[in-house]
Amino acid sequence: MIPIALKPKFNASFLQHLFALALMVLAMTLLSDKFATADNLFNVMRQISVNLCISVGMTLVILTGGIDLSVGSILAFSGAIAAGLVEWGIGITGIDAFIGFTFFGVVLAALIAGGALGWFNGLMITRFKVPPFVATLAMLTMARGFTMLYTGGFPITGLGYTFAFVGTGWWLGIPMPVWVSIGVIALFTFFMRKTKTGRYIYAVGGNEKATRLSGVNVRRVKMVVYTLAGVLSAVAGILVTARLDSAQPNAGMGYELDSIAAVVIGGTSLNGGKGSIIGTVIGALIIGVLNNGLVLLNVSPFWQQVIKGMVILLAVIIEKAGRKKD
Amino acid sequence: MINGTSHIILQAQGITKRWPGVLALDSVYFNVYAGQVNAVVGENGAGKSTLMNILSGTYTEYEGRVLLNGEEIRFKNTADAQRAGISMIHQELNLVPCLSVAENIFLGREPQTPFGTIDYREMYRQAEEILDCLQFTEDIRRPVSDLRVGRQQVVEIAKALSFDARVLIMDEPTSSLSENETTLLFKTIASLTAKGVGIVYITHKMDELTQIANRVTVLRDGRFVSESEVSDTPVEEIIRLMVGRERKDLFVKRSHPVGEKRLEARNVCLRSEEGSKHIVKDISFEAHASEVLGIYGLMGAGRTELFETIFGLHGRRGTGTLLIGDRRVMPRNPKEAIGHGIALIPEDRKTDGLVLEMDIARNIALASLDRVLKGGVLHFRGERAQAEGFRRKFDIKSHSVRQKAQELSGGNQQKVVLSKWLLTDPDILLLDEPTRGIDINAKNEIYRLIDHLAGKGMAIVVISSELPEIMAVSDRIITLCEGRLTGEFFREEFSEEKILKASLPEK
């Protein structure tokens, strides 16, 4: 037995995850000569960036012991709002006027729209004691419905140069969506580690009653968490819309599953209190590399799903086995 | 110890039960007589529940022998004990609320039709047969959640009888019953003993002894003290037997001149969640600077709830006024209470005191994170340094302040919780069972700390179930019983008998 004081400073499960990712990258490199090309790696990163933004929000929610199933629908809704405001602005009936939006105005409006839906989730959960699973399941269908209502069920296309740049452009040799997700990761790593609210999020998930007894406003913490999850879904929504140069009313369907998978593979406990943003980043990378690699290897899409499910199970089983040893 | 008129059905001989670090039962003897009620009395922690859990097959690891009709027997589980005719009715009833009366009685042993489905007709017939003897008139097809507590208890009794019970153990059965229901229960008990069933009756209510019990067994600190005929044993004598322990002075309190009034609680009440009952009823008391006020009461007296109400944990369910300095307040949440200079060290460290996944430093900082903010950002080095100060001062045994709280021993965990609250710089410190489940050395350290803090002018209110402990640390003691304030004693009047008597329910 190694004395506890001599244990490495890096948390063992983090290294384990990093190792699994490295192993997977190595395997893909050996199996397919297309994998380790610059083009393909940027492609992987661009694909992952959307899931990363959502998963960061999902991590916060799961750290408090909750869950958010509505992220995909909120993504679609905020994407549609963004596209709609570029195309149509806001018409004011009666006086035949109309408000146009600048690019930043559009982005801000989309973030507020996503945040508002997330805030509503939080309100249902804290004020009306609706279990998170149910509250966000309801939002999953409501937000999808709002999206259909707003778009009439049709894509909104042709968003102009700035959006195209955000979706498909490059800066300093790195795709824009990757910059955005790096920014989100950096910001939230800092938020979770260095701010009071970040600390409270961990505390609420670790022991809600002890946290409340310590004078923390637990309701407020949960409201913040669900609102931020909404805002981050909106960021993802903007990225998706910008990349396709159009808002699809059925965008983001099923994205909640990939993001929960990323969080779980990244070692965050569904009971809350334990986990990290960086773990989730690795989880999302593992899923991304797997998706991409299986396509490159010409594995049938049906088998891809089976394999993805097995990887999730494997990750959790290894995690539990590792914990028992401690 | 053969009683002339009745034979012993069940006998415990030299039962010893150890928990890690604690001796819960020390070679205890106990008898259950056919057709008689043997009442078991003793303070909290005397070992009553542990003993009954062994006799009813809940705890299977113990030393000593259990004899059923003179033959040694070892139950593998409660179902095993029930089949042998021994059933226990716990204080918290074990019924499935949404199932019907009959379904509950036969849960897991439902009569079956030849097709393997439940034979409801047969089940209802059998259930009715049993319940008729118990004067149970409600519809047995209704879910038990529709019944009042007293009637639910009858369902539990019926369940026990459906096993052909020869021994029935009841743990404080009247604690949630009305007077009428109690009378009905006593009738039921009388009809059972008339049939030769042996009853074990755990209670704190002295007047019930004379009403229904034939014999009374006294336990104290996990030891057997006495067994006697109720008719030969006056209540005063029973109380003396319950507390009469040899004095072992663990700790000598210094006396501090009592300072000005720090907290006056006026008419503090707490409604239960359904709003029908009061868990804390109209309690008023004062706490002064440099004074240690003890609160003594048995389980369920409302001690913890009183603290929680003062601390704002129950929001609008709590009413009353607190006078703190010249402010009249009633905290609506813990944050407000902390703002008024109150700190609460909760009874259960693991569920209420600590975030176990977090390290020592983070736990200590949790209630006062503003202290380690630097430009709005958490300052880790400052956080660790402040925790390191407490770690040295209180000798928290750990390899560093980065160690997780869950890896510490009970006493060290308690010191972390204390550090967390002392960091909020409170004027009024509420301590709920501060030494529960920690070893004797850590206990003494905590007594000394309480003394030290009182010396520095803090007002301290401490709850304890242990009489010697509360008498050692307090300047003044108030007693609670069933949510009410029932007595007040100054240090010079302290006596175990008087304090215990004040905390026992009377009619």
PDB file of N, CA and C in Angstrom, chain B residues 61-104:
ATOM      1  N   GLU B  61     -25.586 -11.125  14.477  1.00  0.00           N
ATOM      2  CA  GLU B  61     -24.249 -11.294  15.044  1.00  0.00           C
ATOM      3  C   GLU B  61     -24.266 -10.883  16.512  1.00  0.00           C
ATOM      4  N   TYR B  62     -24.061 -11.816  17.419  1.00  0.00           N
ATOM      5  CA  TYR B  62     -23.994 -11.470  18.834  1.00  0.00           C
ATOM      6  C   TYR B  62     -23.362 -12.622  19.588  1.00  0.00           C
ATOM      7  N   GLU B  63     -22.951 -12.335  20.824  1.00  0.00           N
ATOM      8  CA  GLU B  63     -22.469 -13.410  21.683  1.00  0.00           C
ATOM      9  C   GLU B  63     -23.556 -13.710  22.708  1.00  0.00           C
ATOM     10  N   GLY B  64     -23.583 -14.930  23.215  1.00  0.00           N
ATOM     11  CA  GLY B  64     -24.602 -15.317  24.178  1.00  0.00           C
ATOM     12  C   GLY B  64     -25.640 -16.215  23.536  1.00  0.00           C
ATOM     13  N   ARG B  65     -26.677 -16.573  24.329  1.00  0.00           N
ATOM     14  CA  ARG B  65     -27.646 -17.551  23.839  1.00  0.00           C
ATOM     15  C   ARG B  65     -29.067 -17.009  23.905  1.00  0.00           C
ATOM     16  N   VAL B  66     -29.877 -17.383  22.918  1.00  0.00           N
ATOM     17  CA  VAL B  66     -31.304 -17.110  22.963  1.00  0.00           C
ATOM     18  C   VAL B  66     -32.010 -18.457  23.043  1.00  0.00           C
ATOM     19  N   LEU B  67     -32.871 -18.610  24.075  1.00  0.00           N
ATOM     20  CA  LEU B  67     -33.585 -19.870  24.245  1.00  0.00           C
ATOM     21  C   LEU B  67     -35.059 -19.675  23.957  1.00  0.00           C
ATOM     22  N   LEU B  68     -35.593 -20.548  23.096  1.00  0.00           N
ATOM     23  CA  LEU B  68     -37.026 -20.529  22.830  1.00  0.00           C
ATOM     24  C   LEU B  68     -37.602 -21.807  23.423  1.00  0.00           C
ATOM     25  N   ASN B  69     -38.470 -21.672  24.393  1.00  0.00           N
ATOM     26  CA  ASN B  69     -39.005 -22.813  25.138  1.00  0.00           C
ATOM     27  C   ASN B  69     -37.895 -23.748  25.608  1.00  0.00           C
ATOM     28  N   GLY B  70     -36.807 -23.146  26.104  1.00  0.00           N
ATOM     29  CA  GLY B  70     -35.737 -23.925  26.690  1.00  0.00           C
ATOM     30  C   GLY B  70     -34.709 -24.454  25.706  1.00  0.00           C
ATOM     31  N   GLU B  71     -34.944 -24.259  24.403  1.00  0.00           N
ATOM     32  CA  GLU B  71     -33.969 -24.769  23.445  1.00  0.00           C
ATOM     33  C   GLU B  71     -33.255 -23.614  22.759  1.00  0.00           C
ATOM     34  N   GLU B  72     -31.945 -23.763  22.598  1.00  0.00           N
ATOM     35  CA  GLU B  72     -31.203 -22.673  21.993  1.00  0.00           C
ATOM     36  C   GLU B  72     -31.579 -22.519  20.525  1.00  0.00           C
ATOM     37  N   ILE B  73     -31.689 -21.270  20.108  1.00  0.00           N
ATOM     38  CA  ILE B  73     -32.103 -20.990  18.732  1.00  0.00           C
ATOM     39  C   ILE B  73     -31.343 -19.772  18.245  1.00  0.00           C
ATOM     40  N   ARG B  74     -31.044 -19.764  16.945  1.00  0.00           N
ATOM     41  CA  ARG B  74     -30.342 -18.620  16.350  1.00  0.00           C
ATOM     42  C   ARG B  74     -31.066 -18.270  15.071  1.00  0.00           C
ATOM     43  N   PHE B  75     -31.687 -17.099  15.052  1.00  0.00           N
ATOM     44  CA  PHE B  75     -32.449 -16.715  13.865  1.00  0.00           C
ATOM     45  C   PHE B  75     -31.524 -16.208  12.784  1.00  0.00           C
ATOM     46  N   LYS B  76     -31.894 -16.565  11.523  1.00  0.00           N
ATOM     47  CA  LYS B  76     -31.079 -16.096  10.400  1.00  0.00           C
ATOM     48  C   LYS B  76     -31.547 -14.720   9.933  1.00  0.00           C
ATOM     49  N   ASN B  77     -32.809 -14.431  10.132  1.00  0.00           N
ATOM     50  CA  ASN B  77     -33.363 -13.130   9.736  1.00  0.00           C
ATOM     51  C   ASN B  77     -34.714 -12.954  10.424  1.00  0.00           C
ATOM     52  N   THR B  78     -35.389 -11.842  10.166  1.00  0.00           N
ATOM     53  CA  THR B  78     -36.655 -11.580  10.848  1.00  0.00           C
ATOM     54  C   THR B  78     -37.732 -12.569  10.425  1.00  0.00           C
ATOM     55  N   ALA B  79     -37.707 -12.967   9.142  1.00  0.00           N
ATOM     56  CA  ALA B  79     -38.727 -13.920   8.681  1.00  0.00           C
ATOM     57  C   ALA B  79     -38.588 -15.234   9.455  1.00  0.00           C
ATOM     58  N   ASP B  80     -37.363 -15.608   9.709  1.00  0.00           N
ATOM     59  CA  ASP B  80     -37.061 -16.812  10.474  1.00  0.00           C
ATOM     60  C   ASP B  80     -37.655 -16.705  11.890  1.00  0.00           C
ATOM     61  N   ALA B  81     -37.465 -15.534  12.506  1.00  0.00           N
ATOM     62  CA  ALA B  81     -37.999 -15.309  13.849  1.00  0.00           C
ATOM     63  C   ALA B  81     -39.526 -15.315  13.832  1.00  0.00           C
ATOM     64  N   GLN B  82     -40.097 -14.714  12.788  1.00  0.00           N
ATOM     65  CA  GLN B  82     -41.559 -14.676  12.692  1.00  0.00           C
ATOM     66  C   GLN B  82     -42.125 -16.094  12.576  1.00  0.00           C
ATOM     67  N   ARG B  83     -41.474 -16.924  11.788  1.00  0.00           N
ATOM     68  CA  ARG B  83     -41.948 -18.300  11.651  1.00  0.00           C
ATOM     69  C   ARG B  83     -41.887 -19.025  12.991  1.00  0.00           C
ATOM     70  N   ALA B  84     -40.892 -18.641  13.823  1.00  0.00           N
ATOM     71  CA  ALA B  84     -40.788 -19.255  15.144  1.00  0.00           C
ATOM     72  C   ALA B  84     -41.772 -18.627  16.135  1.00  0.00           C
ATOM     73  N   GLY B  85     -42.523 -17.639  15.672  1.00  0.00           N
ATOM     74  CA  GLY B  85     -43.551 -17.041  16.532  1.00  0.00           C
ATOM     75  C   GLY B  85     -43.125 -15.780  17.250  1.00  0.00           C
ATOM     76  N   ILE B  86     -42.054 -15.153  16.795  1.00  0.00           N
ATOM     77  CA  ILE B  86     -41.607 -13.929  17.449  1.00  0.00           C
ATOM     78  C   ILE B  86     -41.685 -12.770  16.466  1.00  0.00           C
ATOM     79  N   SER B  87     -42.516 -11.787  16.768  1.00  0.00           N
ATOM     80  CA  SER B  87     -42.672 -10.654  15.874  1.00  0.00           C
ATOM     81  C   SER B  87     -42.413  -9.372  16.635  1.00  0.00           C
ATOM     82  N   MET B  88     -41.890  -8.388  15.913  1.00  0.00           N
ATOM     83  CA  MET B  88     -41.639  -7.103  16.548  1.00  0.00           C
ATOM     84  C   MET B  88     -42.416  -6.026  15.807  1.00  0.00           C
ATOM     85  N   ILE B  89     -43.034  -5.143  16.566  1.00  0.00           N
ATOM     86  CA  ILE B  89     -43.711  -4.003  15.969  1.00  0.00           C
ATOM     87  C   ILE B  89     -42.886  -2.767  16.269  1.00  0.00           C
ATOM     88  N   HIS B  90     -42.278  -2.238  15.209  1.00  0.00           N
ATOM     89  CA  HIS B  90     -41.370  -1.112  15.392  1.00  0.00           C
ATOM     90  C   HIS B  90     -42.157   0.180  15.571  1.00  0.00           C
ATOM     91  N   GLN B  91     -41.445   1.158  16.129  1.00  0.00           N
ATOM     92  CA  GLN B  91     -42.053   2.468  16.317  1.00  0.00           C
ATOM     93  C   GLN B  91     -42.502   3.038  14.975  1.00  0.00           C
ATOM     94  N   GLU B  92     -41.609   2.917  13.987  1.00  0.00           N
ATOM     95  CA  GLU B  92     -41.983   3.281  12.633  1.00  0.00           C
ATOM     96  C   GLU B  92     -42.621   2.040  12.042  1.00  0.00           C
ATOM     97  N   LEU B  93     -43.905   2.126  11.720  1.00  0.00           N
ATOM     98  CA  LEU B  93     -44.596   0.936  11.247  1.00  0.00           C
ATOM     99  C   LEU B  93     -44.057   0.493   9.892  1.00  0.00           C
ATOM    100  N   ASN B  94     -44.008  -0.828   9.697  1.00  0.00           N
ATOM    101  CA  ASN B  94     -43.478  -1.376   8.450  1.00  0.00           C
ATOM    102  C   ASN B  94     -44.595  -1.840   7.536  1.00  0.00           C
ATOM    103  N   LEU B  95     -45.453  -0.922   7.128  1.00  0.00           N
ATOM    104  CA  LEU B  95     -46.541  -1.300   6.236  1.00  0.00           C
ATOM    105  C   LEU B  95     -46.326  -0.632   4.885  1.00  0.00           C
ATOM    106  N   VAL B  96     -46.879  -1.252   3.829  1.00  0.00           N
ATOM    107  CA  VAL B  96     -46.821  -0.629   2.506  1.00  0.00           C
ATOM    108  C   VAL B  96     -48.093   0.198   2.351  1.00  0.00           C
ATOM    109  N   PRO B  97     -47.983   1.515   2.344  1.00  0.00           N
ATOM    110  CA  PRO B  97     -49.167   2.375   2.451  1.00  0.00           C
ATOM    111  C   PRO B  97     -50.207   2.138   1.366  1.00  0.00           C
ATOM    112  N   CYS B  98     -49.785   1.822   0.129  1.00  0.00           N
ATOM    113  CA  CYS B  98     -50.762   1.755  -0.956  1.00  0.00           C
ATOM    114  C   CYS B  98     -51.424   0.381  -1.047  1.00  0.00           C
ATOM    115  N   LEU B  99     -50.943  -0.603  -0.290  1.00  0.00           N
ATOM    116  CA  LEU B  99     -51.590  -1.916  -0.319  1.00  0.00           C
ATOM    117  C   LEU B  99     -52.721  -1.968   0.711  1.00  0.00           C
ATOM    118  N   SER B 100     -53.648  -2.873   0.488  1.00  0.00           N
ATOM    119  CA  SER B 100     -54.795  -2.959   1.383  1.00  0.00           C
ATOM    120  C   SER B 100     -54.388  -3.617   2.704  1.00  0.00           C
ATOM    121  N   VAL B 101     -55.303  -3.544   3.672  1.00  0.00           N
ATOM    122  CA  VAL B 101     -55.076  -4.145   4.979  1.00  0.00           C
ATOM    123  C   VAL B 101     -54.721  -5.626   4.826  1.00  0.00           C
ATOM    124  N   ALA B 102     -55.548  -6.348   4.058  1.00  0.00           N
ATOM    125  CA  ALA B 102     -55.325  -7.787   3.910  1.00  0.00           C
ATOM    126  C   ALA B 102     -54.018  -8.069   3.183  1.00  0.00           C
ATOM    127  N   GLU B 103     -53.740  -7.285   2.141  1.00  0.00           N
ATOM    128  CA  GLU B 103     -52.503  -7.501   1.385  1.00  0.00           C
ATOM    129  C   GLU B 103     -51.272  -7.289   2.256  1.00  0.00           C
ATOM    130  N   ASN B 104     -51.356  -6.312   3.154  1.00  0.00           N
ATOM    131  CA  ASN B 104     -50.235  -6.074   4.052  1.00  0.00           C
ATOM    132  C   ASN B 104     -50.018  -7.237   5.010  1.00  0.00           C
TER     133      ASN B 104
END
